[in-house]
PDB file of C-alpha atoms in Angstrom:
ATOM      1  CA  UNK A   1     -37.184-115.752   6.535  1.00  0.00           C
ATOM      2  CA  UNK A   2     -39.226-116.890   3.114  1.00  0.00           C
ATOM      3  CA  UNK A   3     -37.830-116.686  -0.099  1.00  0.00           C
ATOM      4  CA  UNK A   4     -38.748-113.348  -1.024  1.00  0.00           C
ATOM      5  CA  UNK A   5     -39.974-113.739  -5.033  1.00  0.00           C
ATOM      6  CA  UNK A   6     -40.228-109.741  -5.947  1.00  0.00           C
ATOM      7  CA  UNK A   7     -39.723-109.930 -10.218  1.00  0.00           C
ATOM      8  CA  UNK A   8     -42.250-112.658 -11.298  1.00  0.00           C
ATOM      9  CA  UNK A   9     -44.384-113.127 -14.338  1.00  0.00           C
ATOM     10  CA  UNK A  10     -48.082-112.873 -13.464  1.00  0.00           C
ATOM     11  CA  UNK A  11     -48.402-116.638 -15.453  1.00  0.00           C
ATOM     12  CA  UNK A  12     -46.347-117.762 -12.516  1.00  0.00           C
ATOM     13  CA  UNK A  13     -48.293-120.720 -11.424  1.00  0.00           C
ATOM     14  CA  UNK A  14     -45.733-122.375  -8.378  1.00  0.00           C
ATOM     15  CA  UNK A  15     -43.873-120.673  -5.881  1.00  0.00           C
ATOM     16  CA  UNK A  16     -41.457-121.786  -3.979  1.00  0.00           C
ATOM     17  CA  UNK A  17     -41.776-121.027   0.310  1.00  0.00           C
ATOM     18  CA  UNK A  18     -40.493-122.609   3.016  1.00  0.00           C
ATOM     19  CA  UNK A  19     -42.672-126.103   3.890  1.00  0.00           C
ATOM     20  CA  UNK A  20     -45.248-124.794   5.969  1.00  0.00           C
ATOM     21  CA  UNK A  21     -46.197-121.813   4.594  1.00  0.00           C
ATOM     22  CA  UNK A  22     -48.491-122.015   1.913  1.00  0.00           C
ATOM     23  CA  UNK A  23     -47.669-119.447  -0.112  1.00  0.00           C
ATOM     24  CA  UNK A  24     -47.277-114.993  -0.112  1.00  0.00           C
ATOM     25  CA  UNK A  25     -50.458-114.033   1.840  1.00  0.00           C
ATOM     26  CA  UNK A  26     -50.077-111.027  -0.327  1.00  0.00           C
ATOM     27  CA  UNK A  27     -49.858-109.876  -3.603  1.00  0.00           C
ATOM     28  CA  UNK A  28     -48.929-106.453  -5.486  1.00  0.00           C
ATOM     29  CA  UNK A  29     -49.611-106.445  -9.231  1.00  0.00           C
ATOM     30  CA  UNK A  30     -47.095-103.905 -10.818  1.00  0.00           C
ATOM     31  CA  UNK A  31     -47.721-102.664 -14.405  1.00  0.00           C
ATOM     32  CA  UNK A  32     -45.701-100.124 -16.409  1.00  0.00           C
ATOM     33  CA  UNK A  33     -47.107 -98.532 -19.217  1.00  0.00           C
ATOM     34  CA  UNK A  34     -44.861 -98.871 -22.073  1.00  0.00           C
ATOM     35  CA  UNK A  35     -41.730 -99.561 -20.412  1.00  0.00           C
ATOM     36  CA  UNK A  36     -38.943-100.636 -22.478  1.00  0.00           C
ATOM     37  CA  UNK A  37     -36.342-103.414 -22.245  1.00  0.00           C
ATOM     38  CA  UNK A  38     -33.435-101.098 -21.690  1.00  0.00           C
ATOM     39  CA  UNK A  39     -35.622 -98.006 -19.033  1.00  0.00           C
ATOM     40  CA  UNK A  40     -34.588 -99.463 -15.895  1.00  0.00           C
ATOM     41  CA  UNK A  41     -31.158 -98.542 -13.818  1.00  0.00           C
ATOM     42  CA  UNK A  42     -30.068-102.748 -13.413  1.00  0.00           C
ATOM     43  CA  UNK A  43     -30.193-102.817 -17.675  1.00  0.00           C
ATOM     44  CA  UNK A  44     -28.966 -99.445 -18.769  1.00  0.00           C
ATOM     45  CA  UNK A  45     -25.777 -99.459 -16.463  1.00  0.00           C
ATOM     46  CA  UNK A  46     -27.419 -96.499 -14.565  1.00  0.00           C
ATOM     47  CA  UNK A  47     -28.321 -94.314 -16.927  1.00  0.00           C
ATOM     48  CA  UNK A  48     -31.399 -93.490 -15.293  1.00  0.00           C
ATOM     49  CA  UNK A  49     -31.732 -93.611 -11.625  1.00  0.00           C
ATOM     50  CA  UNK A  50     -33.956 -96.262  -9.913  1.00  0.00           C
ATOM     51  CA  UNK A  51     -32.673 -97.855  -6.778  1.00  0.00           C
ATOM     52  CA  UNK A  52     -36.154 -99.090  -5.679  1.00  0.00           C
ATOM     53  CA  UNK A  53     -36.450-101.296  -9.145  1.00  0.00           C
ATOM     54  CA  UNK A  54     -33.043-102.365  -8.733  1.00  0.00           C
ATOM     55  CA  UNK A  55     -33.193-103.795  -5.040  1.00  0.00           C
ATOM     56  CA  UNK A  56     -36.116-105.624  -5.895  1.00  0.00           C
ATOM     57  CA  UNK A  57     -34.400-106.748  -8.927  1.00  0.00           C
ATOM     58  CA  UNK A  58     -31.599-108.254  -6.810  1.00  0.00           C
ATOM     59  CA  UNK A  59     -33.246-110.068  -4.871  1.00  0.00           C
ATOM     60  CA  UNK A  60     -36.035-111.174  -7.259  1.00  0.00           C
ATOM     61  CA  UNK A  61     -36.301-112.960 -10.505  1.00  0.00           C
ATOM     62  CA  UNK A  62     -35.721-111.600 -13.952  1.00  0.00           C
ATOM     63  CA  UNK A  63     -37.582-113.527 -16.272  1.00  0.00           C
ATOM     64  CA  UNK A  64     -35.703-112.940 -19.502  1.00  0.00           C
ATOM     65  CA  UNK A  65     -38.172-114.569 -21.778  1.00  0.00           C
ATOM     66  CA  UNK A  66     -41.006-112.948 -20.712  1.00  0.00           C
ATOM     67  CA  UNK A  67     -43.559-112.011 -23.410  1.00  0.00           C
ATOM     68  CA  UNK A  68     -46.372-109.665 -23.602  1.00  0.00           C
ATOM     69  CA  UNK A  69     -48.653-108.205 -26.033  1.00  0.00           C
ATOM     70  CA  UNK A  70     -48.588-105.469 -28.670  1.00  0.00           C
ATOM     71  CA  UNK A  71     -50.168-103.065 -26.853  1.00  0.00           C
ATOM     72  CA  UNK A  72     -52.102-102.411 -23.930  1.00  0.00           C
ATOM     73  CA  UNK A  73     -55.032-103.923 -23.699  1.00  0.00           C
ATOM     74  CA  UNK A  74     -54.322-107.171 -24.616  1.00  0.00           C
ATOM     75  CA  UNK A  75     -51.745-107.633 -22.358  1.00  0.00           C
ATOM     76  CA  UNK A  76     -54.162-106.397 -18.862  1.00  0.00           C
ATOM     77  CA  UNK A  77     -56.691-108.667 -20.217  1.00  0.00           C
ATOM     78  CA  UNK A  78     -54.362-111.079 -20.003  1.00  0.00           C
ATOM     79  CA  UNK A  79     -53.096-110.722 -16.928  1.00  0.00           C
ATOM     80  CA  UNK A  80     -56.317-110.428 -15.117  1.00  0.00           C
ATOM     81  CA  UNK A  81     -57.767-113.585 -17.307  1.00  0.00           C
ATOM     82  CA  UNK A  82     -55.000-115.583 -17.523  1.00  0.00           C
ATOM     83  CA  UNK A  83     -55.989-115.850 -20.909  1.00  0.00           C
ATOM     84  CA  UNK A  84     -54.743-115.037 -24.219  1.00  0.00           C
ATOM     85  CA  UNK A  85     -56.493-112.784 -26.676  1.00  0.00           C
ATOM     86  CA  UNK A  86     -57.380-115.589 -28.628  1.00  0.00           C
ATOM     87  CA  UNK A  87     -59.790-116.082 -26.347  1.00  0.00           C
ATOM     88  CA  UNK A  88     -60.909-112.899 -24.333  1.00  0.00           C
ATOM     89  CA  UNK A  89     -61.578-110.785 -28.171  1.00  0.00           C
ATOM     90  CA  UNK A  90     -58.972-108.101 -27.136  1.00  0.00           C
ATOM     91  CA  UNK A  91     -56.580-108.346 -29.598  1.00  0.00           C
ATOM     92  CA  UNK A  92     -56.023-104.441 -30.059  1.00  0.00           C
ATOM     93  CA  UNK A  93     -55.867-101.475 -27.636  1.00  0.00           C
ATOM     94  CA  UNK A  94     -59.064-100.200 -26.960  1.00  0.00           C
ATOM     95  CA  UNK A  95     -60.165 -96.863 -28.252  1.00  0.00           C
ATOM     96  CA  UNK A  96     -63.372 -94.538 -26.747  1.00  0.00           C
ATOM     97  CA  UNK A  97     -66.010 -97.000 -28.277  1.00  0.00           C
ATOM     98  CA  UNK A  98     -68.645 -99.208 -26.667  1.00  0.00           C
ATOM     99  CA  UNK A  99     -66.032-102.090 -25.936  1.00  0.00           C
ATOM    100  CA  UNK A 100     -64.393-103.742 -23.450  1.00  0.00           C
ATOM    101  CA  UNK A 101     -63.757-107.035 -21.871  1.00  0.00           C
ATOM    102  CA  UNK A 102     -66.668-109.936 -21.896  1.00  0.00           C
ATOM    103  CA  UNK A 103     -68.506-109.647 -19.042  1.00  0.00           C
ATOM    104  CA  UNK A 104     -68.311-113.834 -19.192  1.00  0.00           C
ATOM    105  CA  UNK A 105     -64.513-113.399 -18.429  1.00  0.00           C
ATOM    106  CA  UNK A 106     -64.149-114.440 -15.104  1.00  0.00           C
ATOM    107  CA  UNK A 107     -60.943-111.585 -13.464  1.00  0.00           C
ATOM    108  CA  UNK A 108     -58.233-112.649 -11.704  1.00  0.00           C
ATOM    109  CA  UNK A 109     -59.656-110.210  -8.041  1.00  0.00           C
ATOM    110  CA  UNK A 110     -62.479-112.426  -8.639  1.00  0.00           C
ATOM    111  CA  UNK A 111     -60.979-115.666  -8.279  1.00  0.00           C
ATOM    112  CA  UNK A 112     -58.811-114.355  -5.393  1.00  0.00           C
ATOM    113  CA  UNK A 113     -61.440-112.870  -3.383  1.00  0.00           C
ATOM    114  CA  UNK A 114     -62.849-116.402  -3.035  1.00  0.00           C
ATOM    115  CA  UNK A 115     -59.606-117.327  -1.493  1.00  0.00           C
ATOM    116  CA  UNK A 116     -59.939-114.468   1.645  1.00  0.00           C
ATOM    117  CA  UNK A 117     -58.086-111.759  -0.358  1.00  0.00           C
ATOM    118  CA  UNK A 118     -59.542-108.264  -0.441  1.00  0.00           C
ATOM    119  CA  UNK A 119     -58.983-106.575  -3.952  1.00  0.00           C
ATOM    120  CA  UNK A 120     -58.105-103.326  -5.101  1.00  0.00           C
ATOM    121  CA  UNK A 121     -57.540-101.625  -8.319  1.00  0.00           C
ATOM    122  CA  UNK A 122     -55.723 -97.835  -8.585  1.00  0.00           C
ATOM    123  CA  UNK A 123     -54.284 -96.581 -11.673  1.00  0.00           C
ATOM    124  CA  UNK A 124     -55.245 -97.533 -15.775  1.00  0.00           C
ATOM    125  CA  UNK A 125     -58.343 -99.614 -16.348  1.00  0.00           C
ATOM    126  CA  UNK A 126     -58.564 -99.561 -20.373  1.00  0.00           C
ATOM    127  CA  UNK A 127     -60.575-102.656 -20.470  1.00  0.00           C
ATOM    128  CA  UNK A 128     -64.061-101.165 -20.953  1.00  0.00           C
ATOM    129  CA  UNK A 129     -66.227 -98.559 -19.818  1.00  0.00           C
ATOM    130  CA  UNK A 130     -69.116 -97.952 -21.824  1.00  0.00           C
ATOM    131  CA  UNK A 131     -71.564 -99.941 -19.637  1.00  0.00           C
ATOM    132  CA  UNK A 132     -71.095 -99.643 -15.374  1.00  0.00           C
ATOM    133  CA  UNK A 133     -71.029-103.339 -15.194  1.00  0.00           C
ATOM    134  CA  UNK A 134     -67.409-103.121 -17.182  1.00  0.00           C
ATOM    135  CA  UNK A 135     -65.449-100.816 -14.775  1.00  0.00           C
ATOM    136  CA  UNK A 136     -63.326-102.496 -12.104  1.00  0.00           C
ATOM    137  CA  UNK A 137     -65.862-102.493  -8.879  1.00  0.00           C
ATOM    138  CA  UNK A 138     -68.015-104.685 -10.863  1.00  0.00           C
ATOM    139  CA  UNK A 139     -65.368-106.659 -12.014  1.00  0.00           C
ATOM    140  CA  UNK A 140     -64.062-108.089  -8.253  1.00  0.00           C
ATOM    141  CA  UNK A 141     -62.339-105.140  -6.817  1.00  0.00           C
ATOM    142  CA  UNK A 142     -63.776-103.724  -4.096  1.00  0.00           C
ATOM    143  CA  UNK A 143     -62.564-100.233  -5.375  1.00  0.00           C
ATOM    144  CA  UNK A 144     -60.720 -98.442  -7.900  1.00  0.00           C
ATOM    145  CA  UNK A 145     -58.775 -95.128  -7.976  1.00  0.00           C
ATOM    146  CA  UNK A 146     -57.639 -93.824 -11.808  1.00  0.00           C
ATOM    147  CA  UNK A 147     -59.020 -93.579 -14.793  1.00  0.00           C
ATOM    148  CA  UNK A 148     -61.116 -95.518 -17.513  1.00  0.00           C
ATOM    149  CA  UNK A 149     -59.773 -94.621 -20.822  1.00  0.00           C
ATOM    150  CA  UNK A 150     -55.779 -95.524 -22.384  1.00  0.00           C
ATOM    151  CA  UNK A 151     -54.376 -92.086 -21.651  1.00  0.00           C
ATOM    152  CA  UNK A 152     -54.507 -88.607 -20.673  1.00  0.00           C
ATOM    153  CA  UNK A 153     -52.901 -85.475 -19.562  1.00  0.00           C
ATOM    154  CA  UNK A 154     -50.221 -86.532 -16.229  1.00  0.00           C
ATOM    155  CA  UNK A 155     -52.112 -82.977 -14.459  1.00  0.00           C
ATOM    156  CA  UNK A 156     -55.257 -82.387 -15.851  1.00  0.00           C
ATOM    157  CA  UNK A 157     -56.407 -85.892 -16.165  1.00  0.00           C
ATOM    158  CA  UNK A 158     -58.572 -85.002 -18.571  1.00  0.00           C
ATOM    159  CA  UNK A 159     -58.454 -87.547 -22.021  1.00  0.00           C
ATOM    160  CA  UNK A 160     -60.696 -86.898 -25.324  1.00  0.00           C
ATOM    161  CA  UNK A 161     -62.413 -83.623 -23.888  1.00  0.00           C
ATOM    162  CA  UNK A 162     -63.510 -85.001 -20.706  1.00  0.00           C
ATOM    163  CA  UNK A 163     -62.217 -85.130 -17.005  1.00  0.00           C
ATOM    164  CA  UNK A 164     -61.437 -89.243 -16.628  1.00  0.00           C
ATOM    165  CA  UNK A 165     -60.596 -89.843 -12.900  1.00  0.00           C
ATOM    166  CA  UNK A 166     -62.596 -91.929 -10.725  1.00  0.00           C
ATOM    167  CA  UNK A 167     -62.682 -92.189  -6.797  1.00  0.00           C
ATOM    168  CA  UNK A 168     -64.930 -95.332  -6.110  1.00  0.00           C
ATOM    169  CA  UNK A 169     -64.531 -96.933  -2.430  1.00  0.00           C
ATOM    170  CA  UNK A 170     -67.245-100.007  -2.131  1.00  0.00           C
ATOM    171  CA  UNK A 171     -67.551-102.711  -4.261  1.00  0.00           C
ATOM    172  CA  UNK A 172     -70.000-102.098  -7.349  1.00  0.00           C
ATOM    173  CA  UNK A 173     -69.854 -98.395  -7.249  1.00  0.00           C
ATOM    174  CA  UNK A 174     -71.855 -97.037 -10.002  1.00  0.00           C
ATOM    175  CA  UNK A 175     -74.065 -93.823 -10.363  1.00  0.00           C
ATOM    176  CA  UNK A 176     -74.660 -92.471  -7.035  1.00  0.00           C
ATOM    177  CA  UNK A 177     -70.983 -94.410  -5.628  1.00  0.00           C
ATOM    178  CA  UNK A 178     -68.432 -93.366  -7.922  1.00  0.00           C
ATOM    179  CA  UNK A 179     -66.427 -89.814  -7.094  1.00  0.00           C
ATOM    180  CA  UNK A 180     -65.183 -87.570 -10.015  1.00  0.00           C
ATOM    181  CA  UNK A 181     -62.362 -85.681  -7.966  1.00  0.00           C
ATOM    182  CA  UNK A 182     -61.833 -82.336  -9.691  1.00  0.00           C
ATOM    183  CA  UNK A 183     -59.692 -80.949  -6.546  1.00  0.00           C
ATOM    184  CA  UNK A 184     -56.509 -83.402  -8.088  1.00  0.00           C
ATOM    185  CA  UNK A 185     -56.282 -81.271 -11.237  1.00  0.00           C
ATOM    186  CA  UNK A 186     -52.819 -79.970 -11.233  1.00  0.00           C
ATOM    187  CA  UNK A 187     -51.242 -82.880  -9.607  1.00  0.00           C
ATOM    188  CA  UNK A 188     -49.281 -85.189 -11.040  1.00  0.00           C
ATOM    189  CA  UNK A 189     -51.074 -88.958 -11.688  1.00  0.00           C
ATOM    190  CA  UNK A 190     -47.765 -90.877 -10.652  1.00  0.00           C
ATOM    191  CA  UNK A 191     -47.841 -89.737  -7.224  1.00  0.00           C
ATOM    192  CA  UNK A 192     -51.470 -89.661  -6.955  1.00  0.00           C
ATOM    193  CA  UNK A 193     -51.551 -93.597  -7.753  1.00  0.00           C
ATOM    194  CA  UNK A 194     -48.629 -94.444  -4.974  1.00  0.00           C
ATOM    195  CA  UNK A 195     -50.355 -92.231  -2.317  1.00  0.00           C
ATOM    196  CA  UNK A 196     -53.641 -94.340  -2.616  1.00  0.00           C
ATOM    197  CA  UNK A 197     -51.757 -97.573  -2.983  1.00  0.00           C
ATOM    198  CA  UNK A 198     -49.954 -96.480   0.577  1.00  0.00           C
ATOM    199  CA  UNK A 199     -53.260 -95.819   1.437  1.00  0.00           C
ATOM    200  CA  UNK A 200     -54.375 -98.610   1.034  1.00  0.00           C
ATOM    201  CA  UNK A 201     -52.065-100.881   2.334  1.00  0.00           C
ATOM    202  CA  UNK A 202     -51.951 -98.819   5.742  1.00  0.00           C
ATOM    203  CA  UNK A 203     -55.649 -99.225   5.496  1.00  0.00           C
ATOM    204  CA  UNK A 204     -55.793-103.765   4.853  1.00  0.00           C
ATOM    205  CA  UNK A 205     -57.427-105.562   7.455  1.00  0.00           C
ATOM    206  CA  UNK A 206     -55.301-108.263   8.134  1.00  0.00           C
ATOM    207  CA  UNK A 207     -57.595-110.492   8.683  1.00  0.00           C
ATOM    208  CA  UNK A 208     -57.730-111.198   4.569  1.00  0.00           C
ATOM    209  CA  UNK A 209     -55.055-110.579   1.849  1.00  0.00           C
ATOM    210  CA  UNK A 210     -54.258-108.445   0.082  1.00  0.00           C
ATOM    211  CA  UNK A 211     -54.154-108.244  -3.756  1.00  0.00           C
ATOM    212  CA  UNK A 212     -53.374-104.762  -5.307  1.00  0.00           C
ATOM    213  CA  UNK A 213     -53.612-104.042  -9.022  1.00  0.00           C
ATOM    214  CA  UNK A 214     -51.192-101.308  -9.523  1.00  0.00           C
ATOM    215  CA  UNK A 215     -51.470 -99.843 -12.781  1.00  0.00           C
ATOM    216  CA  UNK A 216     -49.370 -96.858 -13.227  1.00  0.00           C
ATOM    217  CA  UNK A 217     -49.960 -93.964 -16.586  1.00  0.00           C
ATOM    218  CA  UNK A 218     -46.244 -94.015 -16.476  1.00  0.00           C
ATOM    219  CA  UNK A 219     -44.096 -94.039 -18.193  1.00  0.00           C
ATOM    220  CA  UNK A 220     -47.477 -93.504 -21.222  1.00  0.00           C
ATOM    221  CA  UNK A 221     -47.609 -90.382 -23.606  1.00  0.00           C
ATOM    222  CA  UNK A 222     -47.751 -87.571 -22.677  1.00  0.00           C
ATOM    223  CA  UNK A 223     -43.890 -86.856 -21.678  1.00  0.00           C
ATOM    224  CA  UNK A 224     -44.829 -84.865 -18.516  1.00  0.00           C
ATOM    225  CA  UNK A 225     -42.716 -85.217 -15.054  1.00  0.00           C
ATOM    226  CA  UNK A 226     -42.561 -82.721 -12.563  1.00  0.00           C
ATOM    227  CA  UNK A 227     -38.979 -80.361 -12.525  1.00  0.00           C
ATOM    228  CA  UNK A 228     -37.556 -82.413  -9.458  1.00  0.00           C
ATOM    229  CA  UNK A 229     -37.300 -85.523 -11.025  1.00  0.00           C
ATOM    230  CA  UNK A 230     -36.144 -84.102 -14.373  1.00  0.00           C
ATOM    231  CA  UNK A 231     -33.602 -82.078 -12.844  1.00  0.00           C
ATOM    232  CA  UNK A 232     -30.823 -84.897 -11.383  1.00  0.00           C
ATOM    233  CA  UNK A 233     -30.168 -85.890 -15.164  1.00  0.00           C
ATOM    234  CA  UNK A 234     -29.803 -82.307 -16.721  1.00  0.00           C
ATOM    235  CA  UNK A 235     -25.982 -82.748 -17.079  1.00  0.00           C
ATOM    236  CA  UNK A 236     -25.655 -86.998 -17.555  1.00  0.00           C
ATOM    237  CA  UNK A 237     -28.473 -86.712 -20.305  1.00  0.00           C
ATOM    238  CA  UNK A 238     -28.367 -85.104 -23.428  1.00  0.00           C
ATOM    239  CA  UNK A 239     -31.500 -85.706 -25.020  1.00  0.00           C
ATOM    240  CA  UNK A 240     -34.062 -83.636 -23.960  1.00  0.00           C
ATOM    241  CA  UNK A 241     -36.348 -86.383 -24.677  1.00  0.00           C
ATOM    242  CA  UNK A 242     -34.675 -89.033 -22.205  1.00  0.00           C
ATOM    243  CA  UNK A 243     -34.237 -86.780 -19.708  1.00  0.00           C
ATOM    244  CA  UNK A 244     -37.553 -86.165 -19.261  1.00  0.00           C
ATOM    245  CA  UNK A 245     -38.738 -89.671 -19.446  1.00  0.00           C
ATOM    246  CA  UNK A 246     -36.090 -90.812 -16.963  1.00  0.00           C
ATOM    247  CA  UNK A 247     -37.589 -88.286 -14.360  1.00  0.00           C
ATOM    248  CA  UNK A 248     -41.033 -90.182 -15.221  1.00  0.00           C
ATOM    249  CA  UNK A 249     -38.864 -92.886 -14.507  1.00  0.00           C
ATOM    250  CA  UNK A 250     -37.271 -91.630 -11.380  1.00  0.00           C
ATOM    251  CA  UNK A 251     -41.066 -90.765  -9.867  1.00  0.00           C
ATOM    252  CA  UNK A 252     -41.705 -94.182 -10.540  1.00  0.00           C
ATOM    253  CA  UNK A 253     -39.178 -95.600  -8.638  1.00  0.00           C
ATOM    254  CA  UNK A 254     -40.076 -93.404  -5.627  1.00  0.00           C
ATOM    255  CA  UNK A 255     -43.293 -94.714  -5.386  1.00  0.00           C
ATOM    256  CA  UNK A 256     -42.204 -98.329  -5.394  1.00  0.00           C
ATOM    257  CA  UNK A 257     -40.335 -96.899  -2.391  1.00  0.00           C
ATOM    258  CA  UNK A 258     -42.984 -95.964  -1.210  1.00  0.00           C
ATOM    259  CA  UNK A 259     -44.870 -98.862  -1.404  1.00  0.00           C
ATOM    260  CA  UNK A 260     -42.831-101.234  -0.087  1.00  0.00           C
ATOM    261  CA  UNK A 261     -41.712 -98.925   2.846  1.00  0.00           C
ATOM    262  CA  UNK A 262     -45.788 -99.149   3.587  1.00  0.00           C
ATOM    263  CA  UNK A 263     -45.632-103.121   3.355  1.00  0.00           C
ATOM    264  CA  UNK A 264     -42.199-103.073   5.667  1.00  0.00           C
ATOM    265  CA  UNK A 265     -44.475-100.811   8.364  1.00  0.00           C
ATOM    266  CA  UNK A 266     -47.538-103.243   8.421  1.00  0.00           C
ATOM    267  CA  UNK A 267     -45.131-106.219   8.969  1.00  0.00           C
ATOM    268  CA  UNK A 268     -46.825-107.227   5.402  1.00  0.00           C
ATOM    269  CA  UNK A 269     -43.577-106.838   3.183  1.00  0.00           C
ATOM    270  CA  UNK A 270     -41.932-110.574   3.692  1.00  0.00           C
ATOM    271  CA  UNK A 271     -45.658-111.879   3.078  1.00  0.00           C
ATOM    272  CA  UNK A 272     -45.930-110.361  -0.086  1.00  0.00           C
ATOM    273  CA  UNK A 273     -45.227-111.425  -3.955  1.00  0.00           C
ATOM    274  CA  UNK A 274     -44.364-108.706  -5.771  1.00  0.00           C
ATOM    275  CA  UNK A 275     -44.804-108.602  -9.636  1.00  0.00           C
ATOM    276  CA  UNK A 276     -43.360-105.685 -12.128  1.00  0.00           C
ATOM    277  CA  UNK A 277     -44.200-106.242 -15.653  1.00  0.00           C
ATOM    278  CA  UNK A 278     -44.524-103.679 -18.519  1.00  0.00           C
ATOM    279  CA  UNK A 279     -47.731-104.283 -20.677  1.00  0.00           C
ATOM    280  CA  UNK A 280     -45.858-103.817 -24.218  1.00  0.00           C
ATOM    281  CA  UNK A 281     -42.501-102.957 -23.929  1.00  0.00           C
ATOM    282  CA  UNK A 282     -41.129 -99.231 -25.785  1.00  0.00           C
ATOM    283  CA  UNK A 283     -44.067 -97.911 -28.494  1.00  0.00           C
ATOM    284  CA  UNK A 284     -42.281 -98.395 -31.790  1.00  0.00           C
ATOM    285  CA  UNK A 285     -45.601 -99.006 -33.885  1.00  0.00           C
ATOM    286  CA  UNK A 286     -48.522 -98.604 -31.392  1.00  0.00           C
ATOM    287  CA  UNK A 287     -49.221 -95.528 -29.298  1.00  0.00           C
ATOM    288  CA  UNK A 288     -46.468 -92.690 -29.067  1.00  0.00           C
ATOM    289  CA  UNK A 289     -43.302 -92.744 -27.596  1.00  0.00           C
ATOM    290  CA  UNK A 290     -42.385 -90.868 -24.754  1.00  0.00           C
ATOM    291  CA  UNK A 291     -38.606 -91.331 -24.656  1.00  0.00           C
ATOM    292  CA  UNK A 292     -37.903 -95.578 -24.078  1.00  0.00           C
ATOM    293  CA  UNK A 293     -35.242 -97.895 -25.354  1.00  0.00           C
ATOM    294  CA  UNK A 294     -35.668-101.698 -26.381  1.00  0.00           C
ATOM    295  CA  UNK A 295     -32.010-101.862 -26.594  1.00  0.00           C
ATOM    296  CA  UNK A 296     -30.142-104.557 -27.447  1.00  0.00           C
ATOM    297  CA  UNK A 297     -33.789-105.530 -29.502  1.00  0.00           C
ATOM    298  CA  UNK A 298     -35.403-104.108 -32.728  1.00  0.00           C
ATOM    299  CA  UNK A 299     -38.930-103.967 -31.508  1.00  0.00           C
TER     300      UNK A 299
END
């Protein structure tokens, strides 16, 4: 069996396989919104519940000097450049203005789909939206699933006065393409973005790879997370705050579950590199906290 590489930075530019395999056909882009250093079960000696993170974890890499930006959008700029924000102009979130990233930047999907993978794109965009040609279909993936702007309500989806969630299934889905599906209001985001991720995985002709950009609103303001997952820590945490955000926490973990029990069933799971990176750590200055810990740093 390969050397299974499941905790990798996304600058990661050699991986080691066995001889004559050329490399994970597959690959699943994990990001975290605002997770801190000290939010996951392997650093915070089980404080908070996440078995899924942790078995990956073992078996995976920890790269302990690991950087990313600020906030947000630098860092997804980043990672689907490969470029700093020196050099893409995103060297601040992005608020609702008529921004977003140059449409000379060449994405990561792009470059893949050039090399037989098949991209996809479910969860946070928050790289532009103001024109069509700046939303994800036109930016390599052949669809997208989530919503535009930097954050919104876990239920309502709706963000500055407006419903933001976006069902587009073909490859430069504009006006006439793109799906605004108002039936999701009242369920929660988290589970909405594993369920399509499943989907699409069950979905991947094998005949190409896959690359899924999995960009979760968790663990983001606001602190929302349905009763079950909240309800396992009302006795081991105190803070009403924590408690809260480790049930965001806890849904989280479930649907990495549930996404790699959907690999495991399509015989994809041993082909696939698996990333998990947060895009800028616990809020302390940018955004809002929902409940994280940077412990043992300052930031």
């Amino acid at each position: 069996q390969p050397t299974m590489l499941h905790w990798l930075s996304p600058l990661l530019t050699t991986i080691p396989v066995r001889a004559e395999q050329a490399g994970p056909k597959h690959v699943i882009m994990t990001v975290i919104d605002d997770l801190g250093y000290d939010d996951l079960g392997f650093r915070n000696e089980g404080q908070i519940l996440t078995p899924q993170f942790n078995r990956l974890h073992s078996q995976g890499i920890d790269l302990s000097s690991y950087y990313v930006q600020p906030s947000c959008s630098p860092t997804r700029a980043a990672i689907l450049t490969g470029r700093k924000p020196l050099h893409t102009g995103i060297n601040f979130w992005l608020p609702n203005i008529a921004a977003g990233l140059s449409l000379n930047e060449v994405t990561l999907a792009q470059v893949l789909n050039r090399r037989n993978f098949t991209s996809h794109a479910v969860g946070k965009w928050h790289l532009g939206f103001h024109k069509t040609p700046y939303t994800p279909t036109f930016r390599g993936f052949s669809s997208f699933y989530g919503y535009y702007e930097g954050s919104e309500d876990y239920y309502t989806h709706v963000t500055s006065g407006g419903f933001d969630f976006h069902d587009e299934r073909a490859p430069f889905c504009g006006p006439g393409c793109t799906q605004r599906p108002w039936h999701l209001q009242g369920q929660y985001s988290t589970n909405l973005f594993t369920a399509r991720a499943v989907e699409i995985i069950s979905q991947h002709n094998l005949s190409s790879r896959l690359f899924l950009y999995l960009a979760y609103q968790g663990v983001h303001a606001p602190r929302q997370a349905p009763a079950a997952y909240v309800e396992p820590y009302k006795k081991g945490i105190a803070d009403p705050v924590r408690r809260t955000f480790a049930g965001m926490i806890s849904a989280l973990d479930e649907g990495i579950g549930n996404v790699t029990a959907a690999l495991a069933a399509r015989g994809m799971f041993a082909d696939t590199l698996i990333v998990v990176t947060t895009d800028n750590g616990g809020p302390t200055t940018e955004c809002s906290t929902t409940g994280q810990s940077n412990w043992p740093f300052r930031g």
